[in-house]
Amino acid sequence: MKLNNRRILSLLVAIVMVLTILPFHPSQVRAADALTFDPGTPVRVSELTYQLSDAKFERTGAVHAAGGYFTVAVNNGSVDVGTLASGITELTNGIKISGISTDKSTATNRIFNFTSSNTYEDIQAAIQSMTFKQDSGQTQKVTVNVVPGAPLSDGKTSARAYDGRYFVYVARQSSMTFKDAVTTATANNGHLVEPTASNPAEMLAIASMFKEFKTPFSGGWNFISFIGATKTKAPNWDTGNNLPTIYVTKNQYTGLESSAKYTFNGADYVHLTLLLDTDNTDIRYLGVNNTHGGTSAYKDPGVIVEYNSDFTSDFITATTEVGVLEGSLLKELQLKNEDGSGIDLAPGFDPNQDHYTANVPNDVYNISINPAAQYPEDTEVRVNLNGKEVAAGDWDNLPLEEGKNIVTVGVYDKNGNLLSEYTIEIAREKASTNGKLTSLVPSTGSLNPAFDPERTSYTMSVGSSVYQMQFTPTTLNPNAKIEIQVNGGDWQEVTSGSLSGDLALNIGANTVVVRVTEEDGQYKDYTLTVYRGTSVSDNDDDDDDDDNGGNNGGGGGGTPPTTPEKPETPENPKADLDVTLNGNENPFATGTTSTSDGRTVTSIKVDQDKLTDAITEGTGQDLAIHSPNEGDLKVEGLTAENLKQLADKGASLEISNLLAIYPVPVGKMNLSAVADQLNNAALSDIAVRIDIKRAAEDVIASAKSKATAAGYELLVDPVDLDLTFSNDGKTVGSGQLNGYAVKYIALPAGVDPNRITTGVVVNPDGSVYHVPTVVTKINDRYFAQINDLRSSGIYSVIWNPQDFADVRSHWGQADVNNIAARLDLKGNGNNTFAPDRSVTRSEFAEIVVIGLGLMRPEAAQSSFADVPASAWYGKAVAIADEFDIVRGYKDGSFYGDKQITREQGFAMIARAYRLIQSEDAAGQDISALAQYKDGVKVSNWAKADVAQLIDAGIIQGNGPKMLNPQATITRAEATAMIARMLKLTNLIDK
């Protein structure tokens, strides 16, 4: 939903307890070990404000004898201070240190001191009385920090955190010596910050937290602080020169003098100070004398003090993330007919969905609408019909015109400002011909069933000698336009009542579409599946030998009999099995075949002893069981121990019939996990069953219905491939495999292999998801080779050609149409794709997940706090997170609405590539980046990923040898990358 002047109605609260320190300083944090503070659940006060009315500390009573301070900070909004107990004061003017103002309370970061007399209850009450305001349409984070024992005052900053450690900066006294610095640190519950010679990056990070206090030295360097390293020893830090440099508190040698970071300043300089460069990108350690500058300007402005761990044990932080406050959306939107029956919206109503469609028949003249706002006390609802406002009293009687009607429902604030708007396109069927034909006559043969103007789907059969045919369509509306198309080719316009031009037919199934378009642009399609036989005799009932079958000229051969889509009676089942070892007959299994309820069932029993003998005859044995029947096949007698033996011996087992070939994924199942699910049963006690069968009739019917509604064609009745494990009355599946495995779905005779778009996995409700597929030929028969991480599933094959108008001259045309045909991409409507539009992180994640065949109906909640399960991309991001394809930002968020950069997209593709090629880990060799002029601009975290994709041939740059790693990715580029990855890994046809 567009968020222009909108406040989205949803109060999503995720309480995350972490240990950090002041929110206005960068830090790396870890969980608190002691005290906690529960912000509770925000309570809405008005449209954009709320309070933490039930916030609570887990401790009561006085906080600390020395007092302390606490902060309340927000992003995307502000905080109004409520009631403060005596002793709690807001630092409205901040504090000063070395002439710098800091720690000043603001509307987004409130800072308070408290005294020794104040209790946790006082601070709790202060927080409960505050009012938090969100920016419209923005998620807000609230961070509360309590720092006991360290009230803020001039000459000392607030605590700042790095890697779970806490630091403050204390102003230098007029003539501070190194010994004075040690004493100052101790007096402030800590010790001087101490460097690690081998880790200058750590000291740089700590120094950078206090960069505003640095004072000039020379050569682009600035003094920042005394540090805890010296050539002298305790307790008299100003005497006893020792050449090695040691830590103050650890009393161990540092080796800093041999470091490249050390700046020599004379042999008699016995203490070290810290220098920070002008750009805050590097540090140096400088030798200085005991008094370090005296009254000179060249001296440290103060001391970095690291708090002792026991002092920080009572520090508290709680972070509450508050989703966008509800207040500007609808909570209900219904359309009803005059009789009170509901009118379906597409999609179903969702407060965050702003565009809908609905269809009503021509005899619906008036409808009612009942929109309701989430918070009517703050907002009002207005309805417009076809550009005119409708009074609330007339909402139950909206008159509809024939054709398209536009209803807009707006939510406004009390000042009349539009906050959100919903649009419903209601199509009232016209009292017209509705694109109907009155007759459709083929030049040869006949339609099955007989033509009916209301029926849009037919079949017919012709002999092999019929290379082409014509149709005579006649429309109810003489002004309607008629077009005919065969097998997805060019449209041919036909005059009503006239014979069409020749339509060329292929052997097997041909799809003929007759489209009738009314003057208003609405059209109706009649679809005919024309089966052309492989020989003349295939379609001749008589026994004569006349090859032309009575052909009367150019129209083809005679009138062939109607061929039903399925045999009326099942073929007699065959009892023979092909049971082989390395292609030779080996009877390690036997079978029986029966017919029940019109289905052939072949039951196979594996002989344990003979199977074990076959497996142990050698290594790499190829075992196969094939049934010559097309019906159901079930294999029993196997155990999980057999599967382990097959895997250990590098052997294979293939189960097949005329529906499918199922190579058992013996080396890719976690049998230990299966045993765990079955009460840790021994593998030899776990029975294995394998089924190959047509899906249940209701699933087939649902799948066909979904296909028709979604505009793709289901070419194969869904086939159920199932592998289960049982013990002691309990049955489980093997779950996800640890690598892609193949399954082969047979293409029925007459299905053109060139019309296979992709294989799909069929969900229980009949909807489908793409799985990577290659069309292959095995023993003179075509199969869809499904590449999948599932061990079991219901599979089919679809035809879903795409030809977006705005990519026909675009460089990405082939990949865009190919990947979109696999249900991995969606267009923009009106047959357009917008190939040059940028892609968001969530869109890219969905493309990768669907492209890899990982999408499924259910998914666990992702680890990202800003990805609600209800979001349109929630499932895809959760699955991508599960497979480590996506990673978030340092704050734990995913930021799905951000446009993805090329290097972020490269990284996702690289992780997806490693999921397929599990043996190809990202290497340390990044020399491939040198091929590109801007290879050095790739972020360090992404270099190994990008280099791997260059080596694999998936990245081909952008322009003349340029990667443009920080640029955004277009829809066409995203498509090209996923297509290249799937092709190079042989998951889809090249």
Coordinates of N, CA, C and O in Angstrom, one line a residue, residues 178-229:
F178 N 50.4 11.1 34.2 CA 49.9 9.7 34.0 C 49.4 9.1 35.2 O 48.3 8.4 35.2
K179 N 50.1 9.3 36.4 CA 49.6 8.8 37.6 C 48.2 9.4 38.0 O 47.3 8.7 38.4
D180 N 48.0 10.7 37.7 CA 46.7 11.3 37.9 C 45.6 10.7 37.0 O 44.5 10.5 37.5
A181 N 46.0 10.3 35.8 CA 45.1 9.7 34.9 C 44.6 8.3 35.4 O 43.4 8.0 35.4
V182 N 45.6 7.6 36.0 CA 45.2 6.3 36.6 C 44.3 6.5 37.8 O 43.3 5.8 37.9
T183 N 44.6 7.5 38.6 CA 43.8 7.8 39.8 C 42.4 8.2 39.3 O 41.4 7.8 39.9
T184 N 42.3 9.0 38.3 CA 41.0 9.5 37.8 C 40.1 8.3 37.3 O 38.9 8.2 37.6
A185 N 40.8 7.4 36.6 CA 40.0 6.2 36.1 C 39.5 5.4 37.3 O 38.4 4.9 37.3
T186 N 40.4 5.2 38.3 CA 40.0 4.4 39.4 C 38.8 5.1 40.2 O 37.9 4.4 40.6
A187 N 38.9 6.4 40.3 CA 37.8 7.1 41.0 C 36.5 7.1 40.3 O 35.5 7.3 40.8
N188 N 36.6 6.8 39.0 CA 35.3 6.7 38.2 C 34.9 5.2 37.9 O 34.4 4.9 36.9
N189 N 35.2 4.4 38.9 CA 34.8 3.0 38.9 C 35.3 2.2 37.7 O 34.7 1.3 37.1
G190 N 36.6 2.5 37.3 CA 37.1 1.8 36.1 C 38.6 1.9 36.1 O 39.3 2.1 37.1
H191 N 39.1 1.7 34.9 CA 40.6 1.8 34.6 C 40.8 2.4 33.2 O 39.9 2.5 32.4
L192 N 42.0 2.8 33.0 CA 42.4 3.4 31.7 C 42.1 2.3 30.6 O 42.3 1.1 30.8
V193 N 41.6 2.8 29.5 CA 41.4 1.9 28.3 C 42.7 1.4 27.9 O 43.7 2.1 27.9
E194 N 42.8 0.1 27.7 CA 44.0 -0.6 27.4 C 44.0 -1.2 26.0 O 43.1 -2.0 25.7
P195 N 45.0 -0.9 25.2 CA 45.0 -1.5 23.8 C 45.5 -2.9 23.7 O 46.2 -3.3 24.6
T196 N 45.2 -3.5 22.7 CA 45.7 -4.8 22.3 C 46.6 -4.6 21.1 O 46.1 -4.2 20.1
A197 N 47.9 -4.9 21.2 CA 48.8 -4.6 20.2 C 48.4 -5.3 18.8 O 48.6 -4.7 17.8
S198 N 47.8 -6.4 18.9 CA 47.5 -7.1 17.6 C 46.1 -6.8 17.1 O 45.7 -7.3 16.1
N199 N 45.4 -5.8 17.8 CA 44.0 -5.5 17.3 C 43.8 -4.0 17.4 O 43.0 -3.5 18.2
P200 N 44.5 -3.2 16.5 CA 44.3 -1.8 16.5 C 42.9 -1.4 16.1 O 42.4 -0.3 16.5
A201 N 42.2 -2.2 15.4 CA 40.8 -1.9 15.0 C 39.9 -1.7 16.2 O 39.0 -0.8 16.2
E202 N 40.2 -2.5 17.2 CA 39.3 -2.3 18.4 C 39.6 -1.0 19.1 O 38.6 -0.3 19.4
M203 N 40.8 -0.6 19.2 CA 41.1 0.7 19.8 C 40.6 1.9 19.0 O 40.1 2.9 19.5
L204 N 40.6 1.7 17.6 CA 40.1 2.7 16.7 C 38.6 2.9 17.0 O 38.1 4.0 17.0
A205 N 37.9 1.8 17.1 CA 36.5 1.9 17.3 C 36.1 2.6 18.7 O 35.2 3.4 18.7
I206 N 36.9 2.2 19.7 CA 36.7 2.9 21.0 C 37.0 4.4 20.9 O 36.2 5.2 21.4
A207 N 38.1 4.7 20.3 CA 38.5 6.1 20.3 C 37.5 6.9 19.4 O 37.2 8.0 19.8
S208 N 37.0 6.3 18.4 CA 36.0 7.0 17.5 C 34.8 7.4 18.2 O 34.1 8.3 17.8
M209 N 34.4 6.6 19.3 CA 33.2 6.9 20.0 C 33.3 8.3 20.7 O 32.3 8.9 21.1
F210 N 34.6 8.8 20.9 CA 34.8 10.0 21.6 C 35.5 11.0 20.7 O 36.2 11.9 21.1
K211 N 35.3 10.9 19.4 CA 36.1 11.7 18.4 C 35.9 13.2 18.5 O 36.7 14.0 18.2
E212 N 34.7 13.6 19.1 CA 34.4 15.0 19.2 C 35.3 15.8 20.2 O 35.4 17.0 20.1
F213 N 36.0 15.0 21.0 CA 36.9 15.6 22.0 C 38.3 15.7 21.6 O 39.1 16.2 22.4
K214 N 38.7 15.3 20.5 CA 40.1 15.3 20.1 C 40.6 16.7 19.9 O 39.9 17.6 19.6
T215 N 42.0 16.9 20.2 CA 42.6 18.2 20.0 C 43.8 18.1 19.1 O 44.5 17.0 19.1
P216 N 44.1 19.1 18.3 CA 45.2 19.0 17.3 C 46.6 18.7 17.9 O 46.9 19.2 19.0
F217 N 47.3 17.9 17.2 CA 48.7 17.6 17.5 C 49.5 18.1 16.3 O 49.9 19.3 16.3
S218 N 49.8 17.3 15.3 CA 50.5 17.7 14.1 C 50.4 16.7 13.0 O 50.1 15.5 13.3
G219 N 50.6 17.1 11.8 CA 50.6 16.1 10.7 C 49.3 15.4 10.5 O 49.3 14.2 10.0
G220 N 48.2 16.1 10.8 CA 46.9 15.4 10.6 C 46.5 14.5 11.7 O 45.5 13.8 11.6
W221 N 47.3 14.5 12.8 CA 46.9 13.7 14.0 C 46.4 14.5 15.1 O 46.8 15.7 15.3
N222 N 45.6 13.9 16.0 CA 45.0 14.6 17.1 C 45.2 13.8 18.4 O 45.0 12.6 18.4
F223 N 45.4 14.5 19.5 CA 45.4 13.8 20.8 C 44.0 13.5 21.2 O 43.0 14.2 20.9
I224 N 43.8 12.3 21.8 CA 42.5 11.9 22.2 C 42.5 11.5 23.7 O 41.6 11.9 24.5
S225 N 43.5 10.7 24.2 CA 43.4 10.2 25.6 C 44.7 9.6 26.0 O 45.4 9.0 25.2
F226 N 45.0 9.6 27.3 CA 45.9 8.7 27.9 C 45.4 7.3 27.7 O 44.2 7.0 27.6
I227 N 46.3 6.4 27.6 CA 45.9 5.0 27.5 C 46.7 4.2 28.5 O 47.7 4.6 29.1
G228 N 46.2 3.0 28.8 CA 46.7 2.2 29.9 C 48.0 1.4 29.5 O 48.0 0.2 29.8
A229 N 48.9 2.0 28.9 CA 50.2 1.3 28.6 C 51.3 2.3 28.8 O 51.3 3.5 28.6

